[in-house]
Each structure stands twice: as C-alpha cells, then as structure tokens.
Amino acid sequence: NESARSHVYLHNNIFFSRALDNGMYDTYRVATGDNAARKAASRDASTIGILHRLDVEGLHSLGTVILDYLGTRLVCQSVIPGLLHGENCHKVIYGAVETGSPLASDADMHKLMEDTIGKNYWIGSRAVPTVPLSDERVAAAKAALSKTLALASISPTKRGSITESEAEKDTPPTVPICGPMEVKGILGADNRRYVLDLARLAPRDANWVPESLGGTGHLENLPSKGKGKNGAKNFIPDSLEDDEWTMAVLRNELINSFVNNAYSEWSKSKQEERKAAKEKILEEQSKDDPSGAADAIKAFAKLVEEEEEAFVDKLRFNVNVFLPNTKSLEGIDDEAFAQSKKDEQHVRDAATYLIHDVIPKLTAEIRDSQSPHLPVDGAALTEYIHRAGINCRYLGKLAMLAIAEEEKDKEKEGTGVTFRRKMPLYWLELLECEMVARAAKHVLDSFLTLSCASVSTQPAVIVAAVLSALISTGEESAAETEKRLAKDITSGSYSSTFQGLAKQSFAIPDRKEVWDAVQREVGRRF
C-alpha cells in the first residue's frame, strides 16, 4: 500500500533504499523534500567516513555506499544485528526512530558522543525538547500514518503508531543531545552501540537561512531582481526558502579556522591583564612570604587554565539551530532557550566570518599568487576552496569578487599605472566552468527522471542530447537530429536504419532547454 519510491529492499544482508522524502511519518527527520533527502544521504555517508577515521572504541557505524544511478540516488547499508528479529533484539538508546516519539538519551551513549564528535568537531551538548518536532508536523504525520494504515486495514497499535501517551508518559521536558537531533543510537543484538543518521557535524549555514528566520541576510541583499548584465535574464531566485538549503551546513575547516581565530583574539586581549596579575602576585609574595611564590604561581596558572577551558567551551556550536518544523524552547526551558539564542548568534558570526573574511582573503591570495598550489582544474579547485573552509555553493560569490577585481584592473590600465600583481583571468573561467559542470549534473539527473522514468530505458539518447547542447556551438543538436530524421522518415527519403530514433516515448531537450535549465540551476545553487 506504499508507493514504489518508499520500498526498501534486502539482499545479502544489505538494505537498498532510495534517497527520497517518503513522507512525514516514514522515519524521524527534520528536513522535508527530495532535495533535502538526497543531500542528507550524502552528508550521512560523509560523516560515517569521518567516524571510521576517528576509530573510536565502543562506537560503531554501518557500512554505507551511496550510488547515483539514472538520476536516482540509492543508499546501500549493512544491517544492524537483531534489527530484523523484532524490537526485543535491539533498543533505541539515543534519539528516536518514529516521528513524534520522545528522544532517548542514554547517559553512556551521550558521554561517548561527547568524547567523539563533541571534542573533535566543536559540537556542544544542548538541551532539546523531548519531542522536538512542532505540533503541526506531528499532527500531519499522525494523519498521514492513519490514512496509510486505514488503506492497509492495519490497526495503529500494531504498527506502533505515534501516540500522545508515548510522547508524554514519564518523560522530562528536555533531554541533552550532542549532535543533530535526527541522530539515532541503537544497541544491537551483539551488544554494540551503533550510530545512524549523523547528518550534521556542523551547524546550518546562516548565510543560506532567510533573514526573516534568523539568517544573516548577506545573500538576500544582492541585486537579484530584474535583468542581468547586458539585459540578460537573471536566474537568481528571490528567496532562500528551499528544502535543500536546510542541509546546507558550514564546513569543519571553517569551524576550526573560526574557533582558532576567536581564541587567538581572546588570548591576545588577556595578555596584558594576566601579565599585570602575575606581577602583582609576585610582588605580594615577595613582601609576605617569598617561599610561597611558586605555589602562588601554580594556583594562578590553574585559574588561567580553568578560564581558558570555560572560554573554549563557549566556542562549541549547536548544530540544531535554524531548523524548520521544530519546537522552540521558550516556555519549556528558559535557560536552554537563552542559550539557543546565543548559539544562533554564534553561528551567524561564523557565517559572517566566512563571507566577509575567508572568501575575500582567498580572492586576494589568488590575485597575489602567493599560494604554491593554485588549482588548474575542477577537482583541484574543489579541494582548494574546501581546504579554506569554503563550500562549493560559494562559487558564485567567488566569481563576483573575481569580476570586481578584473574591472579594477581594466580601470587602471588606461591610467598608466603599472601593476605588480593582476587578477589572473583564468580564475573566473575556472569558477564558471565548475558552476556549469555542477549544474549540468543536476540538470541531467532531472532529465533522466522525466516521463515517469521512461527516459531511463534509453539513457544514451538524453546523455548525448545534454552533452551536445553543452559542448557544441553551431552543429546540429540531438533534438534537431531527431526532428530531421522524423521528417525524412515521414517523407520516405530516409532508410529505416535509424527509425528507432524518431519513435521515442519522450521529448529530447534542445540546446535552449538545456542551457535554460543550467542557468536556473546556477542561479539557484551559486
């Protein structure tokens, strides 16, 4: 009684599922929409790789592979021991599985998460509502579940449906969570702790949150309306409200850079104060008890260490801010609510640091050619900006700065001023090529899933059409070839060798359709 997109397959003890939004009741998640589900699968696989590299004793993850096939993203995962043998063979000890269920927070599992991702990735433990999803989201999930169970003639109690008694019985108003609230910790039949759905190891990027919802507003103040340069159509959307941007998070390299910068500035501001305090202690001890100077210095050093630990703890991030469909802590836990507001500002500061400091600094580095390893292709470019803590969705911002630098060079050329350094022209071309290539990948995926996936039966036709439109300039496109062949076959002036090309059950996109789609993707993504 469920659609094919919701089906999960088991083969050789491996689960196969589609990275799609299968409904609000399907499993516990915050973000909605197919784009968000696709991005979440990629993030989850990435964090699993991070856990493997950390190799923490006592914390286990599932073997996971992400496969993109004909426009569909498939998630292939190993099975938790005991998961297929009923609820008595496994236990949820952290987070929740069912939408609307109260979050569990086992003390040992929580300590393990703090020692693992908390200390290594600057993630702070924060109190979240025991049932963090909004009442509207839970009510919609209940309605969707009840409708599905009614069609299948299944009693809600047999399915383990969402009930108010389950969510409210003997549960505190908040629970401590270290990590994303979607995370699931499961104790398997082998008595091992497994962690799943670790979709975020960094907070959501506040630059990609609408200002009305608490974002920085830096990307909403761009000249995104009307016509583009030379009267060209502008494809930049007017709003940042997009399901996919719910999964847009800051990079861990940026978090490390921001934390180190904040600590360095704070440490410098404390140098004079500590120097004066130390001199005062030595002066007092020399008058009162010279033999106790060493002990006094040790006590002072301990106070300094405690002060530093307290400041470092303040630098940890809350990865559950700016999330849709979640409850506010206001009225539930006032202290936690006040902390969440501080956490939101902390994330906004990091996002502002990225767009006002890191990105301009990288552009200046390219201009001055100070880096010994400047990128020369898309792969090197991606690695280069990632190493600086910049996500690929900022390729457009980098391109805008590159254009501004090139215009400055042109203005000075006629003045007779000689340049020691000029903005290399290849940099903008490299950024534009990377944006087009990334957008084209998503465009191809969308074409392959058109017409109820009938395109996937003959993918070569669509692939050839898209590549012809992207790479060629004046020669005949695949769509134009199809029209010509159809006309020749109808008139009887062409052999039947290629008659199959004129009998497609779907339309082949022409050059204009492909490039319009690419420009829309570039405008939306970058």
CSV table of C-alpha atoms in Angstrom, one decimal, residues 93-472:
chain,number,residue,atom,x,y,z
A,93,ILE,CA,19.2,4.4,23.3
A,94,TYR,CA,19.8,7.7,21.6
A,95,GLY,CA,17.4,9.9,19.6
A,96,ALA,CA,14.2,8.5,18.1
A,97,VAL,CA,13.1,6.5,15.0
A,98,GLU,CA,9.4,7.2,14.8
A,99,THR,CA,8.2,10.8,14.0
A,100,GLY,CA,6.7,12.2,17.2
A,101,SER,CA,8.4,9.7,19.5
A,102,PRO,CA,10.3,11.1,22.5
A,103,LEU,CA,14.0,11.4,22.2
A,104,ALA,CA,16.1,8.9,24.2
A,105,SER,CA,19.4,10.0,25.8
A,106,ASP,CA,21.3,7.1,27.4
A,107,ALA,CA,24.0,8.5,29.7
A,108,ASP,CA,26.8,6.2,28.4
A,109,MET,CA,25.9,6.8,24.8
A,110,HIS,CA,25.8,10.6,25.4
A,111,LYS,CA,29.2,10.5,27.0
A,112,LEU,CA,30.5,8.5,24.1
A,113,MET,CA,29.1,11.1,21.6
A,114,GLU,CA,30.6,14.0,23.6
A,115,ASP,CA,34.0,12.3,23.7
A,116,THR,CA,33.8,11.5,20.0
A,117,ILE,CA,32.2,14.2,17.9
A,118,GLY,CA,31.9,16.8,20.6
A,119,LYS,CA,35.6,17.2,21.3
A,120,ASN,CA,36.8,16.6,17.8
A,121,TYR,CA,34.3,18.8,15.9
A,122,TRP,CA,33.5,21.6,18.4
A,123,ILE,CA,29.9,20.4,19.0
A,124,GLY,CA,28.3,21.3,22.3
A,125,SER,CA,25.8,19.3,24.2
A,126,ARG,CA,22.5,21.1,24.3
A,127,ALA,CA,19.1,20.6,25.8
A,128,VAL,CA,16.4,20.0,23.2
A,129,PRO,CA,12.6,19.3,23.7
A,130,THR,CA,11.9,15.7,24.4
A,131,VAL,CA,9.5,15.8,21.4
A,132,PRO,CA,11.4,18.4,19.3
A,133,LEU,CA,9.2,18.4,16.2
A,134,SER,CA,6.5,21.1,16.1
A,135,ASP,CA,2.9,20.1,16.9
A,136,GLU,CA,1.8,20.9,13.4
A,137,ARG,CA,4.4,18.5,12.0
A,138,VAL,CA,3.5,15.7,14.4
A,139,ALA,CA,-0.2,16.2,13.7
A,140,ALA,CA,0.4,16.0,10.0
A,141,ALA,CA,2.5,12.8,10.5
A,142,LYS,CA,-0.3,11.2,12.5
A,143,ALA,CA,-2.9,12.0,9.8
A,144,ALA,CA,-0.6,10.6,7.1
A,145,LEU,CA,0.1,7.5,9.1
A,146,SER,CA,-3.5,6.9,9.9
A,147,LYS,CA,-4.5,7.2,6.3
A,148,THR,CA,-1.9,4.7,5.2
A,149,LEU,CA,-2.8,2.2,7.9
A,150,ALA,CA,-6.5,2.5,7.0
A,151,LEU,CA,-5.8,1.6,3.4
A,152,ALA,CA,-3.9,-1.4,4.6
A,153,SER,CA,-6.5,-2.3,7.2
A,154,ILE,CA,-3.9,-2.3,9.9
A,155,SER,CA,-4.6,-1.3,13.5
A,156,PRO,CA,-2.4,1.7,14.6
A,157,THR,CA,-1.4,-0.2,17.7
A,158,LYS,CA,0.1,-3.0,15.6
A,159,ARG,CA,2.1,-0.6,13.5
A,160,GLY,CA,3.5,1.2,16.7
A,161,SER,CA,1.9,4.5,15.7
A,162,ILE,CA,2.5,7.9,17.2
A,163,THR,CA,0.5,8.3,20.4
A,164,GLU,CA,0.4,11.1,22.8
A,165,SER,CA,0.8,8.8,25.8
A,166,GLU,CA,4.1,7.5,24.3
A,167,ALA,CA,5.4,11.0,23.9
A,168,GLU,CA,4.3,12.3,27.3
A,169,LYS,CA,4.4,9.4,29.7
A,170,ASP,CA,7.2,9.8,32.3
A,171,THR,CA,9.4,11.9,30.1
A,172,PRO,CA,11.2,15.1,31.1
A,173,PRO,CA,10.5,18.3,29.0
A,174,THR,CA,14.1,18.3,27.6
A,175,VAL,CA,16.9,15.9,27.1
A,176,PRO,CA,20.6,16.5,26.4
A,177,ILE,CA,21.8,15.7,22.9
A,178,CYS,CA,25.3,16.0,21.5
A,179,GLY,CA,24.9,16.1,17.7
A,180,PRO,CA,22.0,16.5,15.3
A,181,MET,CA,18.6,15.8,16.8
A,182,GLU,CA,17.9,13.3,14.0
A,183,VAL,CA,20.8,11.1,15.2
A,184,LYS,CA,19.9,7.5,16.2
A,185,GLY,CA,21.9,5.4,18.7
A,186,ILE,CA,20.8,1.7,18.6
A,187,LEU,CA,22.1,-1.1,20.8
A,188,GLY,CA,22.2,-4.1,18.6
A,189,ALA,CA,21.8,-7.8,19.4
A,190,ASP,CA,25.6,-8.0,19.5
A,191,ASN,CA,25.6,-5.5,22.4
A,192,ARG,CA,27.4,-2.9,20.4
A,193,ARG,CA,26.3,0.8,20.1
A,194,TYR,CA,25.6,1.8,16.5
A,195,VAL,CA,25.1,5.4,15.4
A,196,LEU,CA,22.9,6.3,12.4
A,197,ASP,CA,21.7,9.4,10.6
A,198,LEU,CA,24.5,11.6,11.7
A,199,ALA,CA,23.6,14.2,9.1
A,200,ARG,CA,25.4,17.2,10.5
A,201,LEU,CA,28.8,17.7,12.2
A,202,ALA,CA,28.5,21.5,11.8
A,203,PRO,CA,25.6,23.9,12.2
A,204,ARG,CA,23.4,25.1,9.3
A,205,ASP,CA,25.0,27.9,7.2
A,206,ALA,CA,23.2,31.1,8.4
A,207,ASN,CA,24.0,32.8,5.1
A,208,TRP,CA,21.6,30.4,3.4
A,209,VAL,CA,18.8,30.9,6.0
A,210,PRO,CA,16.2,33.6,5.2
A,211,GLU,CA,16.8,36.8,7.3
A,212,SER,CA,13.2,36.6,8.4
A,213,LEU,CA,14.0,33.2,10.0
A,214,GLY,CA,17.2,34.4,11.8
A,215,GLY,CA,19.7,34.2,8.9
A,216,THR,CA,22.4,36.8,8.2
A,217,GLY,CA,20.7,38.3,5.1
A,218,HIS,CA,24.1,38.6,3.3
A,219,LEU,CA,22.9,36.7,0.3
A,220,GLU,CA,19.4,38.3,0.2
A,221,ASN,CA,20.7,41.8,-0.3
A,222,LEU,CA,22.3,41.0,-3.7
A,223,PRO,CA,20.8,42.7,-6.8
A,224,SER,CA,18.9,39.6,-7.7
A,225,LYS,CA,15.8,41.1,-9.3
A,226,GLY,CA,15.2,42.3,-12.8
A,227,LYS,CA,17.6,41.8,-15.7
A,228,GLY,CA,21.2,40.7,-15.6
A,229,LYS,CA,24.2,42.1,-17.3
A,230,ASN,CA,23.6,43.4,-20.9
A,231,GLY,CA,19.8,42.8,-20.5
A,232,ALA,CA,20.2,39.1,-19.9
A,233,LYS,CA,17.6,37.2,-17.9
A,234,ASN,CA,18.6,36.9,-14.2
A,235,PHE,CA,18.0,33.4,-12.8
A,236,ILE,CA,18.9,34.2,-9.2
A,237,PRO,CA,15.8,33.3,-7.0
A,238,ASP,CA,14.2,36.0,-4.9
A,239,SER,CA,14.1,33.8,-1.8
A,240,LEU,CA,16.4,31.4,0.1
A,241,GLU,CA,13.4,29.3,1.1
A,242,ASP,CA,14.4,25.9,-0.4
A,243,ASP,CA,14.2,22.4,1.1
A,244,GLU,CA,17.8,21.6,0.0
A,245,TRP,CA,19.3,24.6,1.9
A,246,THR,CA,18.1,23.1,5.2
A,247,MET,CA,21.0,20.7,4.7
A,248,ALA,CA,23.5,23.4,3.8
A,249,VAL,CA,26.0,23.4,6.6
A,250,LEU,CA,29.3,25.1,7.3
A,251,ARG,CA,32.5,23.1,6.6
A,252,ASN,CA,34.5,21.8,9.5
A,253,GLU,CA,37.6,23.5,8.2
A,254,LEU,CA,35.8,26.8,8.6
A,255,ILE,CA,34.7,25.9,12.1
A,256,ASN,CA,38.3,25.2,13.0
A,257,SER,CA,39.5,28.4,11.4
A,258,PHE,CA,36.8,30.5,13.2
A,259,VAL,CA,37.5,28.9,16.6
A,260,ASN,CA,41.3,29.4,16.3
A,261,ASN,CA,40.8,33.0,15.2
A,262,ALA,CA,38.4,33.7,18.1
A,263,TYR,CA,40.7,32.0,20.6
A,264,SER,CA,43.7,33.9,19.3
A,265,GLU,CA,42.0,37.3,19.6
A,266,TRP,CA,40.7,36.5,23.1
A,267,SER,CA,44.1,35.2,24.2
A,268,LYS,CA,45.8,38.4,23.0
A,269,SER,CA,43.2,40.6,24.8
A,270,LYS,CA,44.1,38.7,28.0
A,271,GLN,CA,47.9,39.0,27.8
A,272,GLU,CA,48.3,42.4,29.5
A,273,GLU,CA,45.7,41.6,32.2
A,274,ARG,CA,47.4,38.3,33.0
A,275,LYS,CA,50.9,39.8,33.0
A,276,ALA,CA,49.8,42.5,35.4
A,277,ALA,CA,48.0,39.9,37.7
A,278,LYS,CA,51.1,37.7,37.7
A,279,GLU,CA,53.4,40.7,38.6
A,280,LYS,CA,51.0,41.6,41.4
A,281,ILE,CA,51.1,38.1,42.8
A,282,LEU,CA,54.9,38.0,42.7
A,283,GLU,CA,55.1,41.5,44.4
A,284,GLU,CA,52.8,40.5,47.2
A,285,GLN,CA,54.5,37.2,47.8
A,286,SER,CA,57.9,38.9,47.9
A,287,LYS,CA,56.7,41.1,50.7
A,288,ASP,CA,54.7,38.5,52.7
A,289,ASP,CA,56.2,35.0,52.0
A,290,PRO,CA,58.9,34.7,49.3
A,291,SER,CA,58.9,30.9,49.7
A,292,GLY,CA,55.3,30.7,48.7
A,293,ALA,CA,55.8,32.4,45.3
A,294,ALA,CA,56.0,29.1,43.4
A,295,ASP,CA,52.7,27.8,44.9
A,296,ALA,CA,51.0,31.1,44.1
A,297,ILE,CA,52.1,31.0,40.5
A,298,LYS,CA,50.8,27.4,40.2
A,299,ALA,CA,47.5,28.5,41.6
A,300,PHE,CA,47.4,31.4,39.2
A,301,ALA,CA,48.2,29.1,36.3
A,302,LYS,CA,45.4,26.8,37.3
A,303,LEU,CA,42.9,29.7,37.3
A,304,VAL,CA,44.2,30.7,33.8
A,305,GLU,CA,43.7,27.1,32.6
A,306,GLU,CA,40.1,27.0,34.0
A,307,GLU,CA,39.3,30.3,32.4
A,308,GLU,CA,40.6,29.1,29.0
A,309,GLU,CA,38.6,25.9,29.3
A,310,ALA,CA,35.4,27.9,30.1
A,311,PHE,CA,36.1,30.1,27.0
A,312,VAL,CA,36.8,27.2,24.8
A,313,ASP,CA,33.5,25.6,25.9
A,314,LYS,CA,31.7,28.7,24.8
A,315,LEU,CA,33.1,28.3,21.3
A,316,ARG,CA,31.3,25.0,20.8
A,317,PHE,CA,28.5,25.0,18.3
A,318,ASN,CA,24.8,24.0,18.5
A,319,VAL,CA,24.1,22.0,15.3
A,320,ASN,CA,20.3,22.2,15.9
A,321,VAL,CA,19.7,25.9,15.3
A,322,PHE,CA,17.7,27.3,12.3
A,323,LEU,CA,15.9,24.0,11.7
A,324,PRO,CA,12.4,24.0,10.3
A,325,ASN,CA,9.4,22.2,11.8
A,326,THR,CA,10.9,22.2,15.4
A,327,LYS,CA,9.6,23.4,18.7
A,328,SER,CA,11.0,26.5,20.4
A,329,LEU,CA,12.5,26.0,23.9
A,330,GLU,CA,10.7,29.2,25.0
A,331,GLY,CA,8.3,28.3,27.9
A,332,ILE,CA,9.8,24.8,28.1
A,333,ASP,CA,13.3,25.6,29.5
A,334,ASP,CA,14.1,29.3,29.8
A,335,GLU,CA,17.8,28.7,30.4
A,336,ALA,CA,18.1,26.5,27.4
A,337,PHE,CA,16.1,29.0,25.3
A,338,ALA,CA,18.5,31.8,26.3
A,339,GLN,CA,21.5,29.5,25.4
A,340,SER,CA,19.9,28.7,22.0
A,341,LYS,CA,19.7,32.4,21.2
A,342,LYS,CA,23.4,32.8,22.0
A,343,ASP,CA,24.1,29.7,19.8
A,344,GLU,CA,22.2,31.3,16.9
A,345,GLN,CA,24.3,34.4,17.1
A,346,HIS,CA,27.5,32.3,17.3
A,347,VAL,CA,26.5,30.6,14.1
A,348,ARG,CA,25.7,33.9,12.4
A,349,ASP,CA,29.2,35.2,13.5
A,350,ALA,CA,30.8,32.1,11.9
A,351,ALA,CA,28.8,32.6,8.7
A,352,THR,CA,29.7,36.3,8.6
A,353,TYR,CA,33.4,35.4,9.1
A,354,LEU,CA,33.1,33.1,6.1
A,355,ILE,CA,31.6,35.7,3.7
A,356,HIS,CA,33.5,38.8,4.9
A,357,ASP,CA,36.9,37.4,5.8
A,358,VAL,CA,37.6,33.9,4.4
A,359,ILE,CA,36.3,34.4,0.8
A,360,PRO,CA,37.9,37.8,0.2
A,361,LYS,CA,41.1,36.5,1.7
A,362,LEU,CA,41.2,33.6,-0.8
A,363,THR,CA,40.4,36.0,-3.7
A,364,ALA,CA,43.3,38.2,-2.5
A,365,GLU,CA,45.5,35.1,-2.3
A,366,ILE,CA,44.7,34.2,-5.9
A,367,ARG,CA,45.4,37.8,-7.1
A,368,ASP,CA,48.8,37.9,-5.3
A,369,SER,CA,49.6,34.4,-6.4
A,370,GLN,CA,51.0,33.6,-3.1
A,371,SER,CA,49.8,30.0,-3.0
A,372,PRO,CA,52.2,27.5,-4.4
A,373,HIS,CA,49.4,25.1,-5.4
A,374,LEU,CA,46.9,27.1,-7.4
A,375,PRO,CA,44.1,25.0,-8.9
A,376,VAL,CA,44.1,24.2,-12.6
A,377,ASP,CA,41.0,22.1,-12.9
A,378,GLY,CA,37.7,21.4,-11.2
A,379,ALA,CA,38.9,18.7,-8.9
A,380,ALA,CA,41.8,20.8,-7.7
A,381,LEU,CA,39.5,23.9,-7.4
A,382,THR,CA,37.1,21.9,-5.2
A,383,GLU,CA,39.9,20.7,-2.9
A,384,TYR,CA,41.5,24.2,-2.8
A,385,ILE,CA,38.4,26.0,-1.6
A,386,HIS,CA,37.3,23.2,0.7
A,387,ARG,CA,40.7,23.4,2.4
A,388,ALA,CA,40.0,27.0,3.1
A,389,GLY,CA,36.6,26.2,4.6
A,390,ILE,CA,34.5,27.4,1.7
A,391,ASN,CA,31.6,25.4,0.4
A,392,CYS,CA,31.1,25.0,-3.4
A,393,ARG,CA,27.8,26.9,-3.2
A,394,TYR,CA,30.0,30.0,-2.8
A,395,LEU,CA,31.5,29.6,-6.3
A,396,GLY,CA,29.2,32.4,-7.4
A,397,LYS,CA,30.4,34.7,-4.7
A,398,LEU,CA,34.0,34.0,-5.6
A,399,ALA,CA,33.1,34.7,-9.3
A,400,MET,CA,31.5,38.1,-8.3
A,401,LEU,CA,34.7,39.0,-6.5
A,402,ALA,CA,36.8,37.9,-9.4
A,403,ILE,CA,34.8,40.1,-11.8
A,404,ALA,CA,35.2,43.1,-9.4
A,405,GLU,CA,39.0,42.5,-9.4
A,406,GLU,CA,39.2,42.3,-13.2
A,407,GLU,CA,37.2,45.5,-13.5
A,408,LYS,CA,39.6,47.3,-11.2
A,409,ASP,CA,42.5,46.1,-13.4
A,410,LYS,CA,40.7,47.4,-16.5
A,411,GLU,CA,40.0,50.8,-14.9
A,412,LYS,CA,43.7,51.2,-14.0
A,413,GLU,CA,45.1,50.1,-17.4
A,414,GLY,CA,44.3,53.5,-19.0
A,415,THR,CA,45.9,55.5,-16.2
A,416,GLY,CA,49.4,54.4,-16.9
A,417,VAL,CA,49.7,52.7,-13.5
A,418,THR,CA,51.8,49.5,-13.6
A,419,PHE,CA,50.6,46.5,-11.7
A,420,ARG,CA,52.8,44.3,-9.6
A,421,ARG,CA,50.0,41.8,-9.5
A,422,LYS,CA,46.9,41.4,-11.6
A,423,MET,CA,43.9,39.2,-11.2
A,424,PRO,CA,44.6,36.0,-13.3
A,425,LEU,CA,41.9,35.8,-16.0
A,426,TYR,CA,41.8,32.0,-15.8
A,427,TRP,CA,40.4,32.1,-12.3
A,428,LEU,CA,37.0,33.4,-13.3
A,429,GLU,CA,36.8,31.0,-16.3
A,430,LEU,CA,37.7,28.1,-13.9
A,431,LEU,CA,34.9,29.1,-11.5
A,432,GLU,CA,32.3,29.5,-14.3
A,433,CYS,CA,33.3,26.1,-15.8
A,434,GLU,CA,32.9,24.4,-12.4
A,435,MET,CA,29.5,26.0,-11.8
A,436,VAL,CA,28.2,24.9,-15.2
A,437,ALA,CA,29.6,21.4,-14.7
A,438,ARG,CA,27.9,21.0,-11.3
A,439,ALA,CA,24.6,22.5,-12.5
A,440,ALA,CA,24.7,20.3,-15.6
A,441,LYS,CA,25.0,17.2,-13.4
A,442,HIS,CA,21.7,18.1,-11.7
A,443,VAL,CA,20.0,19.0,-15.0
A,444,LEU,CA,21.0,15.6,-16.4
A,445,ASP,CA,19.5,13.9,-13.3
A,446,SER,CA,16.3,15.8,-13.8
A,447,PHE,CA,16.0,14.8,-17.5
A,448,LEU,CA,16.7,11.2,-16.7
A,449,THR,CA,13.8,11.1,-14.2
A,450,LEU,CA,11.3,12.7,-16.6
A,451,SER,CA,8.2,11.0,-18.0
A,452,CYS,CA,7.8,8.6,-15.1
A,453,ALA,CA,11.4,7.4,-15.6
A,454,SER,CA,10.7,6.2,-19.1
A,455,VAL,CA,13.8,8.1,-20.2
A,456,SER,CA,15.9,5.6,-18.1
A,457,THR,CA,15.1,2.9,-20.6
A,458,GLN,CA,17.2,4.8,-23.2
A,459,PRO,CA,19.6,7.0,-21.3
A,460,ALA,CA,22.1,7.3,-24.1
A,461,VAL,CA,19.7,9.5,-26.0
A,462,ILE,CA,19.3,12.0,-23.2
A,463,VAL,CA,23.0,11.9,-22.3
A,464,ALA,CA,24.0,12.6,-25.9
A,465,ALA,CA,21.5,15.4,-26.1
A,466,VAL,CA,22.7,17.1,-23.0
A,467,LEU,CA,26.4,16.8,-23.9
A,468,SER,CA,25.7,18.0,-27.4
A,469,ALA,CA,23.9,21.0,-26.1
A,470,LEU,CA,26.6,21.8,-23.5
A,471,ILE,CA,29.7,21.3,-25.7
A,472,SER,CA,28.7,22.0,-29.2
